[in-house]
Structure formats: structure tokens, C-alpha cells
Short mmCIF file of C-alpha atoms and ligand atoms in Angstrom, two decimals:
data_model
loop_
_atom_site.label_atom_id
_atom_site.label_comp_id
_atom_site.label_asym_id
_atom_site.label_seq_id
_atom_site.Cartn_x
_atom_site.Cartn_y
_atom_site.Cartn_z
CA UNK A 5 25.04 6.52 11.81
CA UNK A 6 24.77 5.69 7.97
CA UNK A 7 22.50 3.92 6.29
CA UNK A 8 25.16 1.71 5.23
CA UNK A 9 25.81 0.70 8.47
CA UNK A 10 22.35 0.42 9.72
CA UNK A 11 21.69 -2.06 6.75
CA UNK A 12 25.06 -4.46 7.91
CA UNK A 13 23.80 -4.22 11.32
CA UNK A 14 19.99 -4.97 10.67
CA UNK A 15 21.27 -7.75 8.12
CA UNK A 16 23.19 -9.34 10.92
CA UNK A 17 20.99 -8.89 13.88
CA UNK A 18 18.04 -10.74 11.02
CA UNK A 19 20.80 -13.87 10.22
CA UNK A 20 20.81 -13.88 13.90
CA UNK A 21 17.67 -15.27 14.38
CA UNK A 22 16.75 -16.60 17.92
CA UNK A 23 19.75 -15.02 18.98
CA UNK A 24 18.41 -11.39 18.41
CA UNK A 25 15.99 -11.65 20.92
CA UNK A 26 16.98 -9.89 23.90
CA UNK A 27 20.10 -8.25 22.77
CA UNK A 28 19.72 -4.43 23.71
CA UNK A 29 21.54 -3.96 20.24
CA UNK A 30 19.51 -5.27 18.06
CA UNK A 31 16.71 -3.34 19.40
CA UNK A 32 18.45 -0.32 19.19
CA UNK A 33 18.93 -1.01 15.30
CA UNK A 34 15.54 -2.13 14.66
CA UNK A 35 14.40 1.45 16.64
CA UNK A 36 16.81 3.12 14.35
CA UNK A 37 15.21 1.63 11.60
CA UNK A 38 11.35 2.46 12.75
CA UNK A 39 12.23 6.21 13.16
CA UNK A 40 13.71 6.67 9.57
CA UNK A 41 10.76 5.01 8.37
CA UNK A 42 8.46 6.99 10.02
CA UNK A 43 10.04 10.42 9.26
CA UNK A 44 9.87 8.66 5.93
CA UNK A 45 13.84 8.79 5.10
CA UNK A 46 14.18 5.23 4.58
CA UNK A 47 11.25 3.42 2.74
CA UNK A 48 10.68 -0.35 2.12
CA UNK A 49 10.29 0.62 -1.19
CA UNK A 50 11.37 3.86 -3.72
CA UNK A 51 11.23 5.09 -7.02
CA UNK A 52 13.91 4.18 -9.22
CA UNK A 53 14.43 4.77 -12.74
CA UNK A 54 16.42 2.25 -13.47
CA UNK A 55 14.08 -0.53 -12.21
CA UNK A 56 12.36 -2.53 -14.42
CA UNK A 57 8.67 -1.56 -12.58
CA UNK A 58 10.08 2.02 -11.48
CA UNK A 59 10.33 0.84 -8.31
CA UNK A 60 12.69 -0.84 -6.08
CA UNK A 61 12.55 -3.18 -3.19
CA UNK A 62 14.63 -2.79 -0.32
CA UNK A 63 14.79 -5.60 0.93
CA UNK A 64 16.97 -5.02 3.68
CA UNK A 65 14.14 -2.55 5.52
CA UNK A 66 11.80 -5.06 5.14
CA UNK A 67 14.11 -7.74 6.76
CA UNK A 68 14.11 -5.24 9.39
CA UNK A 69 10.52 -4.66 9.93
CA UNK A 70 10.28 -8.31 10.28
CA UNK A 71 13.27 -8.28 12.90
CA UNK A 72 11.14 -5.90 15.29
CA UNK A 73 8.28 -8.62 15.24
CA UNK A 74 11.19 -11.51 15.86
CA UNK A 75 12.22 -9.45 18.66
CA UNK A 76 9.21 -7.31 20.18
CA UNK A 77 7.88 -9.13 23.42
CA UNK A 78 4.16 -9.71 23.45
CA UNK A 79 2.75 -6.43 25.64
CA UNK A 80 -0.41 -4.97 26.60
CA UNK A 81 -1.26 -1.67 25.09
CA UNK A 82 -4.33 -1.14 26.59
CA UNK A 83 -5.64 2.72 27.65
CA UNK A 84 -7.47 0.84 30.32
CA UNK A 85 -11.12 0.42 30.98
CA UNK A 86 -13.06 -2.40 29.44
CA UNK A 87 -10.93 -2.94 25.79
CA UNK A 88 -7.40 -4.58 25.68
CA UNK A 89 -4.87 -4.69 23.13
CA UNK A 90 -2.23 -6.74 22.97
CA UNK A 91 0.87 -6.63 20.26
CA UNK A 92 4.37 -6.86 19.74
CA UNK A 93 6.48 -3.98 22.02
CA UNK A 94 8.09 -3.27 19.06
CA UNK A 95 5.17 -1.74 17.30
CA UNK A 96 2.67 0.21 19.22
CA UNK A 97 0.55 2.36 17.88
CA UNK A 98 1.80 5.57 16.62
CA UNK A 99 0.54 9.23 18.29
CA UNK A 100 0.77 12.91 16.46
CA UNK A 101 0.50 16.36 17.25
CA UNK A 102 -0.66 19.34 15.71
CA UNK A 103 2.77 19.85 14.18
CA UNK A 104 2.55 16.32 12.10
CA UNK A 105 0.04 18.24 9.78
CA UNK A 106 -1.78 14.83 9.47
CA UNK A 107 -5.33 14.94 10.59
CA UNK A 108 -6.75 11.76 12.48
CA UNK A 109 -11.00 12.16 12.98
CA UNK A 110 -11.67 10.29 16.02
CA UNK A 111 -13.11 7.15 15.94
CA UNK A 112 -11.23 3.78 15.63
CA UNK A 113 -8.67 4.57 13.43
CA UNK A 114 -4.82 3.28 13.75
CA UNK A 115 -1.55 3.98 12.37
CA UNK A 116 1.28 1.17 13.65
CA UNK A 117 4.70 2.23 14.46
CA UNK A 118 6.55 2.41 11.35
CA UNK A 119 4.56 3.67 9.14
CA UNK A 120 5.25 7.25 7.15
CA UNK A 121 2.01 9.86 7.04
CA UNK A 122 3.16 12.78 5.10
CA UNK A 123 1.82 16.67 6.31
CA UNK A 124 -1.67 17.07 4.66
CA UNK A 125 -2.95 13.01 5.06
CA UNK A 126 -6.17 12.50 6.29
CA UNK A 127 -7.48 9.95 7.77
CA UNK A 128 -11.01 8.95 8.46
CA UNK A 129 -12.11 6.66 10.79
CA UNK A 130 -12.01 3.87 10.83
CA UNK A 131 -9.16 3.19 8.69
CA UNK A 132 -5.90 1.30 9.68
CA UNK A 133 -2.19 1.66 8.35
CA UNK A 134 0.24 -0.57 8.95
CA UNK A 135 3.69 -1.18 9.66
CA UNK A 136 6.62 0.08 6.71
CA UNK A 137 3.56 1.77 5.15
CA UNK A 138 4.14 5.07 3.28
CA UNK A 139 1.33 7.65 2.82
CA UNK A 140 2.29 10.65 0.83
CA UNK A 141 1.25 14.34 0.92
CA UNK A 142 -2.13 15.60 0.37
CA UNK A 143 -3.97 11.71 0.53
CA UNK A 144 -7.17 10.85 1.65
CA UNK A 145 -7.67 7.88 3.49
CA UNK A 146 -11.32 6.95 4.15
CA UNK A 147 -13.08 5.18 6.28
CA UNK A 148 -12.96 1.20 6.24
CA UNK A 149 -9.70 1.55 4.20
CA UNK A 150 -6.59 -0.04 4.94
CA UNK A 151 -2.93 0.79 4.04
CA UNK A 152 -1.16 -2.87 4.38
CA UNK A 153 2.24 -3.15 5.56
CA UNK A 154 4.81 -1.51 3.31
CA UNK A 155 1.98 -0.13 0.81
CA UNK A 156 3.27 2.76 -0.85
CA UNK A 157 0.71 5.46 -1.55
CA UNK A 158 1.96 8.58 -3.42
CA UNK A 159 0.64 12.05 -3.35
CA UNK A 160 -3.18 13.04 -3.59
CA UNK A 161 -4.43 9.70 -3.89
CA UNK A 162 -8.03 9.41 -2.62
CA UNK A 163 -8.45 5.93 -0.66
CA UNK A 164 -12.15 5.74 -0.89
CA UNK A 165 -14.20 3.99 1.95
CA UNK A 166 -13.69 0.27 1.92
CA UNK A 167 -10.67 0.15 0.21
CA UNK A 168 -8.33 -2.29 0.84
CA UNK A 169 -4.59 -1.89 -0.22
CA UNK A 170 -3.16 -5.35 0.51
CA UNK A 171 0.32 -5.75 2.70
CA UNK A 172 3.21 -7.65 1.88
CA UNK A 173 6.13 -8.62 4.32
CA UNK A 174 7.41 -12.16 3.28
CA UNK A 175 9.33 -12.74 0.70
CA UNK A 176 11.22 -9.72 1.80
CA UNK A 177 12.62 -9.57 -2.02
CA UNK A 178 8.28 -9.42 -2.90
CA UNK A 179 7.16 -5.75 -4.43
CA UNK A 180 4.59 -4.17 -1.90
CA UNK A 181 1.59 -2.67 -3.83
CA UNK A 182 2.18 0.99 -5.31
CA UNK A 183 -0.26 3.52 -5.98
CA UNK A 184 1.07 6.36 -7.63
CA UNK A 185 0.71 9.98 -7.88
CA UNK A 186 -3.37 11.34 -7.76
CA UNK A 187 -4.84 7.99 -8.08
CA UNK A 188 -8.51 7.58 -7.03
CA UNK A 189 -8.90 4.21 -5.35
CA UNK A 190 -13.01 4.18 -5.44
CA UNK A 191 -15.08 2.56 -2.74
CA UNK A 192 -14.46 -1.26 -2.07
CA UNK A 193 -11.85 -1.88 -4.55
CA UNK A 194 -9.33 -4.41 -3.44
CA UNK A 195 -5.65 -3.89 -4.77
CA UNK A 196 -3.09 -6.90 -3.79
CA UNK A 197 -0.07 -8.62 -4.18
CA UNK A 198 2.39 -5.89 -5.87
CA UNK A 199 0.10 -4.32 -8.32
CA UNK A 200 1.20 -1.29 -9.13
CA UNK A 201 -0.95 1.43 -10.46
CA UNK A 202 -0.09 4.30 -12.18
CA UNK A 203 -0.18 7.82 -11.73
CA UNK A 204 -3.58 9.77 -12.17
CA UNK A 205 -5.38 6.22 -13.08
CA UNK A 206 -8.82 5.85 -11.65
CA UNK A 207 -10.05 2.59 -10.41
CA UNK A 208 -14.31 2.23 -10.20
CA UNK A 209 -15.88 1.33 -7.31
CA UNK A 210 -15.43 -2.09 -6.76
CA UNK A 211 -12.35 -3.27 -8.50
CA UNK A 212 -10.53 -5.89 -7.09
CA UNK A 213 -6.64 -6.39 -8.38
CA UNK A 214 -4.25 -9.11 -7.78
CA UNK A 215 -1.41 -10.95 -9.38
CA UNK A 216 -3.87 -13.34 -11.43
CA UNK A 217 -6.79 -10.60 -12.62
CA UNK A 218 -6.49 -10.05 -16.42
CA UNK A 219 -7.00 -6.03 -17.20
CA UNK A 220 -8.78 -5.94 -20.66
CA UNK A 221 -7.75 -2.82 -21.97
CA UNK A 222 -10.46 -1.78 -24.66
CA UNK A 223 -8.65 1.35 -25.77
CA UNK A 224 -4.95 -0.72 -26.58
CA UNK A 225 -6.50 -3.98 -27.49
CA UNK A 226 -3.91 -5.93 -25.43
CA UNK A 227 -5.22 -7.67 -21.92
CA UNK A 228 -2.38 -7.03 -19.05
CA UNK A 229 -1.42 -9.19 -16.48
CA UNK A 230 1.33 -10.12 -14.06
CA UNK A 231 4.24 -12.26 -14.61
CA UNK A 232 6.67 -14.15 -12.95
CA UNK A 233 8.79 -11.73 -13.02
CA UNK A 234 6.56 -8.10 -13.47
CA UNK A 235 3.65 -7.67 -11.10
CA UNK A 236 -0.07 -6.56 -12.68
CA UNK A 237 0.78 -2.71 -13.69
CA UNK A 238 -2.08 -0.31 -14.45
CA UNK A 239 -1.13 2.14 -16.81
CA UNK A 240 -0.85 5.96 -16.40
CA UNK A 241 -4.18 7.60 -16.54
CA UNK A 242 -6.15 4.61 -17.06
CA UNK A 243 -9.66 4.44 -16.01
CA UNK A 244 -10.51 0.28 -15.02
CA UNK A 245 -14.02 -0.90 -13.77
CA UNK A 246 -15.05 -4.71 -12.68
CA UNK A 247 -16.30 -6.23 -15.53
CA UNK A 248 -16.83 -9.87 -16.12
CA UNK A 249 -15.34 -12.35 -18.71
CA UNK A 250 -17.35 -15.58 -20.43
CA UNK A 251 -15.15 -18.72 -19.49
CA UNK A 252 -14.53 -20.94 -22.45
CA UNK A 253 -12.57 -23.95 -21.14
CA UNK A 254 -14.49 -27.08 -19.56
CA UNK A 255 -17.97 -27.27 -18.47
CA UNK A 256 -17.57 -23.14 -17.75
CA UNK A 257 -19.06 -22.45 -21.27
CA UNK A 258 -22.34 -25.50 -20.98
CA UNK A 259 -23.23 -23.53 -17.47
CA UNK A 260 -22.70 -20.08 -18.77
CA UNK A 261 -20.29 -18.65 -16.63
CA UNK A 262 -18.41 -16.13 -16.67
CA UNK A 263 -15.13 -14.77 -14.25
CA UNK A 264 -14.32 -11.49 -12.69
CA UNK A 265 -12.27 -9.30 -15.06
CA UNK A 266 -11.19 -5.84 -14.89
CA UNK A 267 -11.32 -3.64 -17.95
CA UNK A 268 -10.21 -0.41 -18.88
CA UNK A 269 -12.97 1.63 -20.29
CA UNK A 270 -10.63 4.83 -21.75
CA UNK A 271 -7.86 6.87 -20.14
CA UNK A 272 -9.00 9.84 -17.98
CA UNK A 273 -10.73 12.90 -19.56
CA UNK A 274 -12.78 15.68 -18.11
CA UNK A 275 -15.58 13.88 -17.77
CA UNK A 276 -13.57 11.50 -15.31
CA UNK A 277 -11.90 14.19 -13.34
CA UNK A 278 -15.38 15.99 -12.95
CA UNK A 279 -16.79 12.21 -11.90
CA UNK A 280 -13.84 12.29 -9.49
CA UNK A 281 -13.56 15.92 -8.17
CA UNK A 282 -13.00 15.88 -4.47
CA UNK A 283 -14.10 18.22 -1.63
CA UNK A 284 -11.24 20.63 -1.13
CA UNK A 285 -13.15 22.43 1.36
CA UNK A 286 -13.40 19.49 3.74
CA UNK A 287 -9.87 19.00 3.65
C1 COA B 20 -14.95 5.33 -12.83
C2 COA B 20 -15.83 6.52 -12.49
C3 COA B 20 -15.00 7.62 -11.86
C4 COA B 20 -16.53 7.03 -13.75
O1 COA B 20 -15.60 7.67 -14.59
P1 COA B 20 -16.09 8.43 -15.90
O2 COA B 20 -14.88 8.93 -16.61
O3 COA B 20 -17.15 9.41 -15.54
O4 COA B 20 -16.73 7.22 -16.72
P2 COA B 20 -17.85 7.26 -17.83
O5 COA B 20 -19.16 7.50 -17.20
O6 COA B 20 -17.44 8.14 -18.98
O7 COA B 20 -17.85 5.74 -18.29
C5 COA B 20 -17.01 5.18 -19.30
C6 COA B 20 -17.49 3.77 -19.54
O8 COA B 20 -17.27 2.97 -18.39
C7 COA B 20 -18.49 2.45 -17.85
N1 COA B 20 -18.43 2.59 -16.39
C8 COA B 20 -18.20 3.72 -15.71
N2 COA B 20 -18.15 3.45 -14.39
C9 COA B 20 -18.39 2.13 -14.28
C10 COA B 20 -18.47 1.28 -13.16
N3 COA B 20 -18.29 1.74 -11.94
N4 COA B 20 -18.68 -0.03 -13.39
C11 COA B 20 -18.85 -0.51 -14.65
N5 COA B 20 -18.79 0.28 -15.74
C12 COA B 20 -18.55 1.58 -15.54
C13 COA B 20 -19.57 3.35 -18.44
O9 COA B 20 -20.80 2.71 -18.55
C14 COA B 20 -18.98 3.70 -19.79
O10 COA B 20 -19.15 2.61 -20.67
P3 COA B 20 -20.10 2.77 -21.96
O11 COA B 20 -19.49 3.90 -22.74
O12 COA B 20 -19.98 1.44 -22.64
O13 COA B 20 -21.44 3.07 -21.42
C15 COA B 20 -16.98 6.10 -11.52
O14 COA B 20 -17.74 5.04 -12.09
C16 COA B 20 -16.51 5.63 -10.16
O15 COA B 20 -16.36 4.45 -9.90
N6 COA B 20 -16.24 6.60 -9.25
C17 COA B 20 -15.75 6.31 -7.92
C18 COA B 20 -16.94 6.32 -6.97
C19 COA B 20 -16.46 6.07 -5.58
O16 COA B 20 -15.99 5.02 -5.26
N7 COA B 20 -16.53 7.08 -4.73
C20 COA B 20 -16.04 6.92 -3.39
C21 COA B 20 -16.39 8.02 -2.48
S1 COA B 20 -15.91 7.58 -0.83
#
């Protein structure tokens, strides 16, 4: 079966509606759809050259993840004994083997149906990845971190504990957030609502991203943000830390405070990839 043809039949099945539910053929598109993403054929979102961000949305997959929730009966999941789960049929949880190449340290973690983990991820526990996420070679995913739902996380990127990379499903035509190529993600930073961040940039401990933080760039003078039509992109090799901005406008100047800003300090140099050198050996 193409992909062509697995798009007009998860577009249909989706305009469906109500009407999908139940039909043994819609579920056998929507499994179709689950099992390219998680051999990581089909993507919810890909690099493309010609796309104003780099990236393009596929819309379609996405309408299809959100088919198998329209569709997946409400199930118990549990292993028995004293815990229960309960989700969608749709989308259990997925399993490995040793011929995955992932590694999964016990303890709590959980990767959803439909989500792609590349040879060589690790994944420390507990950490969660969700649905139409994509986890690429060689990345490090920490404990308390989460991969969101169609996240896109390219290769060698270190997800350090706590961090949270935010999911997006609805609007289907919304970017997910992208972290390129040998980005370190430090310890509790927060990155949401389509931000993309470029390859090899390094984001401090503690920064939190979204559609409406300004990035004060101290090296280019300019201060980035997102538009209506361009999400919040951090540049290539850019090294941003939380910072804090004076607010000017109301009583916000009398009181003497000041927002949450991020800022970038420089672009990576040896100093920062000797701050950010990772144990190989424990890989
Ligand atoms: C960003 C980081 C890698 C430091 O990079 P670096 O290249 O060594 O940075 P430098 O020390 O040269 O600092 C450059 C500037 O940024 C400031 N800075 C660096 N890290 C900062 C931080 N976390 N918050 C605020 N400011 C910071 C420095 O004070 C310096 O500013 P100054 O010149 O005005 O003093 C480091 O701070 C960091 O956050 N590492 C990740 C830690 C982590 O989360 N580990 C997780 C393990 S699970």
C-alpha cells in the first residue's frame, strides 16, 4: 500500500467522524499508520528545505493519530496486581527487544504506541514519550523528561532530567516542537508550542520556551520571537539561559518588576561543549 493511498484513506475514515468508529477498516488504516510511524517511515513532521521553518507539517498523520483516539475503545491495560491503567485500545504502550537497540532502565518509564525511538536512545526512568513522537539516534532521554506527542527530537540531543518537550495534536496544521541535531536540553527547561531549536544550541538549566517568550540575543542585538505565522526559532549553536526583563508599561515599573526572558549569552565554544560533555561510557 502507498502512502498516497494511506493518506486518502486516513483523510476519509477522519471526515468520517462518528461513523469511523467500529468500522474494521478504519482501524486497519489507522494500524497502518501507527506501524510506519513507529518504524519511523512516516513522521508527523520532516525536514524540508523548501519550508519556510525547515520543517513541514503533515498534517494528514496527525489527523490520523487523532483518528486512533476517535476510534480506540476505552480498555484496561493493566499487568495485574494492585495498579490499573486504563487508555484508548488504539494506543497501548509500546514493548522492545534487544534488537530495537533502544535501552529502557527499569523504573516507570513509557513509550505510547506510535512513537519512533531510533537504535542508540536511552531512556531513563521515569521519562514518558508520547504518541507521533520521534526520537532520533544516539539521544538521551532523562529522567522526569517528557517527549509530547509528535515532538521531534533529532540525533544526540541530551534531554536532561525534568525536561519537558511540550505535545501538540490540535490544530493538526500546528508545528510540533523541534529540537534539532546535538542539542542539550538542560535540566527543567520547558520547550512548547512549536519552538524550534536549532542544531548544536544549548539551552541552561531552567529555560522555559513558548510562543510568547522574547529571546534577547546579546551577541546579534535583535530580540526573537514567534509570529503569527513563524514559531519562536533558536538559532544554530546558540547558547540561551533564563534571564529576567524590567517591565516598563503600567504600574510594572512603580513595583519593580520584572518578567521571565530568555537570553542568549554567545554561540557555543569550547568552553560550552566542555560545560556540556556527556558520559560516553554510560551509554
Ligand atoms: C549553559 C551552560 C552549559 C554553560 O555554558 P558555558 O558555555 O560554560 O557558559 P559560560 O559559563 O561561558 O557562561 C556564559 C555567560 O552566561 C551566563 N550563564 C551561564 N550559565 C547560566 C545559567 N544557567 N543561568 C544564567 N546565566 C548563565 C554566565 O554567567 C556568563 O555570563 P557572564 O559572562 O556575564 O558572566 C550551563 O550553565 C548549563 O546550564 N548546563 C546544563 C546543566 C544541566 O542541566 N545538566 C543536566 C544534567 S541531567
Amino acid at each position: 500500500m502507498t502512502t498516497a493511498s494511506l493518506e486518502s484513506r486516513i483523510e476519509g475514515f477522519f471526515t468520517a467522524g462518528a461513523d469511523a468508529v467500529g468500522d474494521a477498516h478504519a482501524l486497519e488504516a489507522f494500524l497502518e499508520l501507527r506501524t510506519a510511524l513507529e518504524a519511523g517511515t512516516l513522521r508527523s513532521a520532516e525536514s524540508d528545505t523548501d519550508a519556510p521553518t525547515g520543517w513541514r507539517v503533515n498534517a494528514w498523520v496527525k489527523r490520523g493519530i487523532l483518528l486512533g483516539f476517535r476510534i480506540g475503545a476505552l480498555t484496561e491495560m493493566s499487568g495485574g496486581g494492585a495498579l490499573s491503567f486504563l487508555d484508548k485500545a488504539t494506543y497501548p504502550a509500546r514493548s522492545f527487544t534487544p534488537e530495537d537497540g533502544v535501552r529502557i532502565v527499569p523504573g516507570g518509564s513509557s513509550v505510547r504506541s506510535g512513537a519512533y525511538m531510533a537504535r542508540g536512545v536511552v531512556m531513563m526512568p521515569p521519562a514518558y514519550i508520547n504518541a507521533g513522537a520521534y526520537v532520533d539516534e544516539g539521544t538521551m532521554v532523562d529522567s522526569h523528561a517528557l517527549v509530547g506527542s509528535c515532538a521531534q527530537i533529532g540525533r544526540r540531543v541530551h534531554l536532561s532530567a525534568g525536561a519537558q518537550i511540550g505535545g501538540v495534536l490540535e490544530p493538526v496544521n500546528a508545528s510540533p516542537v523541534i529540537i534539532e541535531d546535538d542539542v542539550l536540553v538542560g535540566g527543567n527547561c520547558g520547550v512548547y508550542e512549536g519552538t524550534i531549536v536549532r542544531k548544536g544550541a544549548v539551552l541552561a538549566a531552567g529555560t522555559i520556551l513558548t510562543r510568547g517568550t522574547p529571546v534577547f540575543n546579546l551577541v546579534s542585538g535583535e530580540v526573537l520571537r514567534a509570529t503569527y505565522e513563524l514559531p519562536l526559532i533558536v538559532p544554530e549553536n546558540a547558547v540561551v539561559v533564563p534571564g529576567s526583563r524590567a517591565v516598563t508599561k503600567g504600574k510594572g515599573q512603580q513595583w519593580g518588576l520584572s518578567l521571565y526572558a530568555a537570553v542568549i549569552v554567545k554561540y557555543r565554544d569550547d568552553k560550552t561543549s566542555l560545560s556540556t560533555t556527556l558520559e560516553d561510557l554510560l551509554r
